[in-house]
Amino acid sequence: RKEVEQDPGPFNVPEGATVAFNCTYSNSASQSFFWYRQDCRKEPKLLMSVYSSGNEDGRFTAQLNRASQYISLLIRDSKLSDSATYLCVVGANTGNQFYFGTGTSLTVIP
Amino acid sequence: DAGVTQSPTHLIKTRGQHVTLRCSPISGHKSVSWYQQVLGQGPQFIFQYYEKEERGRGNFPDRFSARQFPNYSSELNVNALLLGDSALYLCASSFELSPQGYGYTFGSGTRLTVV
């Protein structure tokens, strides 16, 4: 079983739409959770950390459900510039090794 | 401020050859991790070095090795290259051993093609 599982999509949404991504993780002892964004042929860049209480950064909201072992990312009022692959990332219980999902591809259409 | 720098950016090698990839972390960062990203997949952990010691190793064969230098830069070495080693190799740095709050910062990667 993979450490982190994500729906690869693709998600094609119109500008202004709300879109949600989910991922699940297998190790209940995991301590850290992130969403990274990766543009085509570029490196992953940290979008936001995910905290147990949930957190928001502008149009982006991340939530963590430890009981069900899933993480979500909500993007409101989608912009063309949001088009990218979104990677769900879970830190090992040791904290130093990250497990990445395969990524979910998002295309925002004018 | 310089971010994580990797060299070379692109590389073409022949099966059976050896390759060395280089990484300089953000100034002040003591941890360097290496990840392999095959097309269409998420990055996979190869190694982590912290304060010049290996602190983690992923599920990769012994053909893969790495080291960290006193200035915290790092090299990833791959021997006896296989076609399946073709990938984007990413270096990630952090100040702490376990960057639980802030994650890792990645370099732009080295794209290795094995022919």
mmCIF file of C-alpha atoms in Angstrom:
data_model
loop_
_atom_site.group_PDB
_atom_site.id
_atom_site.type_symbol
_atom_site.label_atom_id
_atom_site.label_comp_id
_atom_site.label_asym_id
_atom_site.label_seq_id
_atom_site.Cartn_x
_atom_site.Cartn_y
_atom_site.Cartn_z
ATOM 1 C CA ARG A 1 0.000 0.000 0.000
ATOM 2 C CA LYS A 2 1.310 3.458 -0.885
ATOM 3 C CA GLU A 3 2.139 5.848 1.944
ATOM 4 C CA VAL A 4 0.140 8.651 0.314
ATOM 5 C CA GLU A 5 -2.648 8.266 -2.229
ATOM 6 C CA GLN A 6 -4.110 11.029 -4.353
ATOM 7 C CA ASP A 7 -6.593 11.177 -7.187
ATOM 8 C CA PRO A 8 -4.367 12.148 -10.157
ATOM 9 C CA GLY A 9 -7.219 13.946 -11.917
ATOM 10 C CA PRO A 10 -7.026 15.812 -14.189
ATOM 11 C CA PHE A 11 -9.361 18.444 -12.857
ATOM 12 C CA ASN A 12 -10.468 20.983 -15.471
ATOM 13 C CA VAL A 13 -12.446 23.829 -13.927
ATOM 14 C CA PRO A 14 -13.612 27.259 -15.138
ATOM 15 C CA GLU A 15 -12.190 30.452 -13.681
ATOM 16 C CA GLY A 16 -13.923 31.384 -10.453
ATOM 17 C CA ALA A 17 -14.855 27.814 -9.562
ATOM 18 C CA THR A 18 -14.192 26.122 -6.255
ATOM 19 C CA VAL A 19 -12.224 22.894 -6.407
ATOM 20 C CA ALA A 20 -11.245 20.411 -3.705
ATOM 21 C CA PHE A 21 -8.501 17.817 -3.586
ATOM 22 C CA ASN A 22 -8.211 14.990 -1.109
ATOM 23 C CA CYS A 23 -5.497 12.568 -0.221
ATOM 24 C CA THR A 24 -5.151 9.724 2.259
ATOM 25 C CA TYR A 25 -2.120 8.512 4.151
ATOM 26 C CA SER A 26 -1.360 5.128 5.640
ATOM 27 C CA ASN A 27 0.843 5.816 8.683
ATOM 28 C CA SER A 28 -1.205 6.969 11.637
ATOM 29 C CA ALA A 29 1.984 8.105 13.397
ATOM 30 C CA SER A 30 2.708 10.743 10.743
ATOM 31 C CA GLN A 31 3.422 14.134 12.281
ATOM 32 C CA SER A 32 3.623 16.669 9.493
ATOM 33 C CA PHE A 33 1.498 17.418 6.472
ATOM 34 C CA PHE A 34 1.881 19.765 3.543
ATOM 35 C CA TRP A 35 0.552 20.726 0.163
ATOM 36 C CA TYR A 36 3.155 21.502 -2.467
ATOM 37 C CA ARG A 37 2.534 22.974 -5.905
ATOM 38 C CA GLN A 38 4.545 21.894 -8.924
ATOM 39 C CA ASP A 39 4.432 23.682 -12.264
ATOM 40 C CA CYS A 40 5.310 21.806 -15.434
ATOM 41 C CA ARG A 41 9.010 20.833 -15.475
ATOM 42 C CA LYS A 42 9.701 22.864 -12.336
ATOM 43 C CA GLU A 43 10.521 21.962 -8.748
ATOM 44 C CA PRO A 44 7.843 21.500 -6.065
ATOM 45 C CA LYS A 45 7.168 24.625 -4.009
ATOM 46 C CA LEU A 46 5.541 24.713 -0.613
ATOM 47 C CA LEU A 47 1.961 25.945 -0.856
ATOM 48 C CA MET A 48 1.004 25.495 2.778
ATOM 49 C CA SER A 49 1.518 23.374 5.845
ATOM 50 C CA VAL A 50 -1.551 21.582 7.161
ATOM 51 C CA TYR A 51 -2.401 21.814 10.838
ATOM 52 C CA SER A 52 -4.781 19.743 12.908
ATOM 53 C CA SER A 53 -7.092 22.686 13.451
ATOM 54 C CA GLY A 54 -7.198 23.450 9.740
ATOM 55 C CA ASN A 55 -5.719 26.559 8.235
ATOM 56 C CA GLU A 56 -6.437 29.113 5.565
ATOM 57 C CA ASP A 57 -4.229 31.246 3.361
ATOM 58 C CA GLY A 58 -6.216 33.574 1.161
ATOM 59 C CA ARG A 59 -8.207 31.473 -1.295
ATOM 60 C CA PHE A 60 -6.649 28.244 -0.051
ATOM 61 C CA THR A 61 -7.933 26.163 2.868
ATOM 62 C CA ALA A 62 -6.263 23.004 4.120
ATOM 63 C CA GLN A 63 -7.742 20.513 6.551
ATOM 64 C CA LEU A 64 -6.484 17.426 8.301
ATOM 65 C CA ASN A 65 -8.600 14.579 9.605
ATOM 66 C CA ARG A 66 -6.340 12.375 11.724
ATOM 67 C CA ALA A 67 -9.070 9.877 12.589
ATOM 68 C CA SER A 68 -9.738 9.119 8.924
ATOM 69 C CA GLN A 69 -6.151 9.836 7.848
ATOM 70 C CA TYR A 70 -6.966 12.210 5.074
ATOM 71 C CA ILE A 71 -5.918 15.706 4.073
ATOM 72 C CA SER A 72 -7.821 18.128 1.897
ATOM 73 C CA LEU A 73 -7.105 21.304 -0.037
ATOM 74 C CA LEU A 74 -9.866 23.690 -1.105
ATOM 75 C CA ILE A 75 -9.216 26.379 -3.683
ATOM 76 C CA ARG A 76 -11.853 29.084 -3.990
ATOM 77 C CA ASP A 77 -12.312 31.521 -6.872
ATOM 78 C CA SER A 78 -9.858 29.641 -9.098
ATOM 79 C CA LYS A 79 -7.449 31.715 -11.183
ATOM 80 C CA LEU A 80 -5.714 30.767 -14.411
ATOM 81 C CA SER A 81 -2.451 30.949 -12.479
ATOM 82 C CA ASP A 82 -3.628 28.133 -10.181
ATOM 83 C CA SER A 83 -3.101 25.650 -13.032
ATOM 84 C CA ALA A 84 -0.454 23.235 -11.768
ATOM 85 C CA THR A 85 0.011 19.846 -10.131
ATOM 86 C CA TYR A 86 -0.774 19.765 -6.419
ATOM 87 C CA LEU A 87 1.245 17.313 -4.364
ATOM 88 C CA CYS A 88 0.031 15.969 -1.037
ATOM 89 C CA VAL A 89 3.006 15.431 1.278
ATOM 90 C CA VAL A 90 3.204 13.563 4.553
ATOM 91 C CA GLY A 91 6.210 13.540 6.840
ATOM 92 C CA ALA A 92 7.344 10.242 8.298
ATOM 93 C CA ASN A 93 6.937 9.843 12.053
ATOM 94 C CA THR A 94 10.665 10.567 12.294
ATOM 95 C CA GLY A 95 9.903 13.876 10.627
ATOM 96 C CA ASN A 96 12.802 13.963 8.234
ATOM 97 C CA GLN A 97 11.506 11.892 5.322
ATOM 98 C CA PHE A 98 8.648 13.128 3.209
ATOM 99 C CA TYR A 99 6.240 10.909 1.318
ATOM 100 C CA PHE A 100 4.683 12.471 -1.757
ATOM 101 C CA GLY A 101 1.483 11.563 -3.493
ATOM 102 C CA THR A 102 1.513 11.250 -7.269
ATOM 103 C CA GLY A 103 -0.008 14.707 -7.557
ATOM 104 C CA THR A 104 -3.355 16.021 -8.787
ATOM 105 C CA SER A 105 -3.348 17.968 -12.024
ATOM 106 C CA LEU A 106 -5.475 21.136 -12.127
ATOM 107 C CA THR A 107 -6.220 23.188 -15.218
ATOM 108 C CA VAL A 108 -8.239 26.370 -14.806
ATOM 109 C CA ILE A 109 -10.015 27.268 -18.041
ATOM 110 C CA PRO A 110 -10.840 30.864 -19.080
ATOM 111 C CA ASP B 1 19.248 35.348 -1.449
ATOM 112 C CA ALA B 2 20.428 32.252 -3.243
ATOM 113 C CA GLY B 3 18.032 29.348 -2.960
ATOM 114 C CA VAL B 4 18.958 25.716 -3.307
ATOM 115 C CA THR B 5 21.241 25.384 -6.307
ATOM 116 C CA GLN B 6 21.791 22.192 -8.261
ATOM 117 C CA SER B 7 24.167 21.318 -11.060
ATOM 118 C CA PRO B 8 24.097 20.367 -13.794
ATOM 119 C CA THR B 9 20.552 21.245 -14.871
ATOM 120 C CA HIS B 10 20.450 18.590 -17.593
ATOM 121 C CA LEU B 11 22.555 15.523 -18.251
ATOM 122 C CA ILE B 12 22.551 12.706 -20.781
ATOM 123 C CA LYS B 13 24.410 9.522 -19.906
ATOM 124 C CA THR B 14 24.751 6.059 -21.398
ATOM 125 C CA ARG B 15 23.702 2.864 -19.634
ATOM 126 C CA GLY B 16 26.444 1.569 -17.356
ATOM 127 C CA GLN B 17 28.044 4.958 -16.824
ATOM 128 C CA HIS B 18 28.432 6.801 -13.546
ATOM 129 C CA VAL B 19 26.972 10.212 -12.681
ATOM 130 C CA THR B 20 27.569 12.804 -9.941
ATOM 131 C CA LEU B 21 24.943 15.409 -9.130
ATOM 132 C CA ARG B 22 25.679 18.405 -6.931
ATOM 133 C CA CYS B 23 23.638 20.511 -4.555
ATOM 134 C CA SER B 24 24.277 23.629 -2.493
ATOM 135 C CA PRO B 25 21.675 24.242 0.221
ATOM 136 C CA ILE B 26 20.335 27.587 1.299
ATOM 137 C CA SER B 27 22.927 29.408 3.364
ATOM 138 C CA GLY B 28 22.647 28.306 6.978
ATOM 139 C CA HIS B 29 20.732 25.119 6.183
ATOM 140 C CA LYS B 30 22.394 22.010 7.546
ATOM 141 C CA SER B 31 20.104 19.354 6.086
ATOM 142 C CA VAL B 32 20.177 18.159 2.502
ATOM 143 C CA SER B 33 17.824 15.532 1.129
ATOM 144 C CA TRP B 34 17.752 13.930 -2.294
ATOM 145 C CA TYR B 35 14.590 12.890 -4.115
ATOM 146 C CA GLN B 36 13.983 11.151 -7.429
ATOM 147 C CA GLN B 37 10.951 12.137 -9.491
ATOM 148 C CA VAL B 38 10.036 9.910 -12.403
ATOM 149 C CA LEU B 39 7.695 11.438 -14.976
ATOM 150 C CA GLY B 40 4.091 11.305 -13.814
ATOM 151 C CA GLN B 41 4.973 10.385 -10.238
ATOM 152 C CA GLY B 42 5.624 12.240 -7.029
ATOM 153 C CA PRO B 43 9.178 12.612 -5.728
ATOM 154 C CA GLN B 44 10.629 9.604 -3.884
ATOM 155 C CA PHE B 45 13.055 9.927 -0.995
ATOM 156 C CA ILE B 46 16.610 8.727 -1.639
ATOM 157 C CA PHE B 47 18.818 10.120 1.153
ATOM 158 C CA GLN B 48 18.996 12.711 3.880
ATOM 159 C CA TYR B 49 22.213 14.159 5.287
ATOM 160 C CA TYR B 50 22.363 16.357 8.348
ATOM 161 C CA GLU B 51 25.571 17.770 9.796
ATOM 162 C CA LYS B 52 27.516 15.572 7.365
ATOM 163 C CA GLU B 53 25.964 12.339 8.599
ATOM 164 C CA GLU B 54 23.466 10.138 6.793
ATOM 165 C CA ARG B 55 20.183 10.393 8.669
ATOM 166 C CA GLY B 56 17.862 8.574 6.324
ATOM 167 C CA ARG B 57 17.899 6.275 3.328
ATOM 168 C CA GLY B 58 15.038 5.380 1.036
ATOM 169 C CA ASN B 59 14.399 2.173 -0.844
ATOM 170 C CA PHE B 60 17.058 2.557 -3.512
ATOM 171 C CA PRO B 61 19.808 0.107 -4.544
ATOM 172 C CA ASP B 62 23.404 0.416 -3.417
ATOM 173 C CA ARG B 63 24.250 1.934 -6.785
ATOM 174 C CA PHE B 64 23.027 5.163 -5.224
ATOM 175 C CA SER B 65 25.292 6.899 -2.718
ATOM 176 C CA ALA B 66 25.705 10.383 -1.380
ATOM 177 C CA ARG B 67 27.788 12.500 0.924
ATOM 178 C CA GLN B 68 27.727 15.916 2.541
ATOM 179 C CA PHE B 69 30.708 18.206 2.797
ATOM 180 C CA PRO B 70 31.795 20.507 5.667
ATOM 181 C CA ASN B 71 30.146 23.465 3.903
ATOM 182 C CA TYR B 72 26.886 21.424 3.843
ATOM 183 C CA SER B 73 26.853 21.012 0.079
ATOM 184 C CA SER B 74 26.148 17.505 -1.134
ATOM 185 C CA GLU B 75 26.775 15.085 -3.956
ATOM 186 C CA LEU B 76 24.587 12.247 -5.172
ATOM 187 C CA ASN B 77 26.379 9.496 -7.036
ATOM 188 C CA VAL B 78 24.761 6.821 -9.159
ATOM 189 C CA ASN B 79 26.809 3.948 -10.560
ATOM 190 C CA ALA B 80 26.017 1.521 -13.362
ATOM 191 C CA LEU B 81 23.205 3.656 -14.734
ATOM 192 C CA LEU B 82 20.031 1.962 -15.944
ATOM 193 C CA LEU B 83 17.403 3.329 -18.305
ATOM 194 C CA GLY B 84 15.041 3.427 -15.326
ATOM 195 C CA ASP B 85 17.284 5.941 -13.560
ATOM 196 C CA SER B 86 16.091 8.596 -16.008
ATOM 197 C CA ALA B 87 14.315 11.127 -13.816
ATOM 198 C CA LEU B 88 14.381 14.574 -12.271
ATOM 199 C CA TYR B 89 16.687 14.507 -9.240
ATOM 200 C CA LEU B 90 15.694 17.053 -6.648
ATOM 201 C CA CYS B 91 17.730 18.366 -3.766
ATOM 202 C CA ALA B 92 15.903 19.776 -0.760
ATOM 203 C CA SER B 93 17.352 21.742 2.123
ATOM 204 C CA SER B 94 16.192 22.740 5.567
ATOM 205 C CA PHE B 95 17.708 24.240 8.690
ATOM 206 C CA GLU B 96 16.381 21.520 10.954
ATOM 207 C CA LEU B 97 16.682 17.753 10.731
ATOM 208 C CA SER B 98 12.903 17.452 10.729
ATOM 209 C CA PRO B 99 11.283 20.546 9.175
ATOM 210 C CA GLN B 100 7.829 19.773 10.470
ATOM 211 C CA GLY B 101 6.594 23.316 10.466
ATOM 212 C CA TYR B 102 8.077 24.692 7.290
ATOM 213 C CA GLY B 103 8.803 21.785 4.999
ATOM 214 C CA TYR B 104 11.718 21.584 2.653
ATOM 215 C CA THR B 105 12.863 24.037 -0.002
ATOM 216 C CA PHE B 106 13.660 22.318 -3.272
ATOM 217 C CA GLY B 107 16.203 23.159 -5.920
ATOM 218 C CA SER B 108 15.170 23.247 -9.553
ATOM 219 C CA GLY B 109 16.581 19.778 -10.063
ATOM 220 C CA THR B 110 18.862 17.905 -12.416
ATOM 221 C CA ARG B 111 17.112 16.190 -15.299
ATOM 222 C CA LEU B 112 19.005 12.975 -16.022
ATOM 223 C CA THR B 113 18.377 11.030 -19.199
ATOM 224 C CA VAL B 114 19.965 7.596 -19.570
ATOM 225 C CA VAL B 115 20.149 6.271 -23.134
#
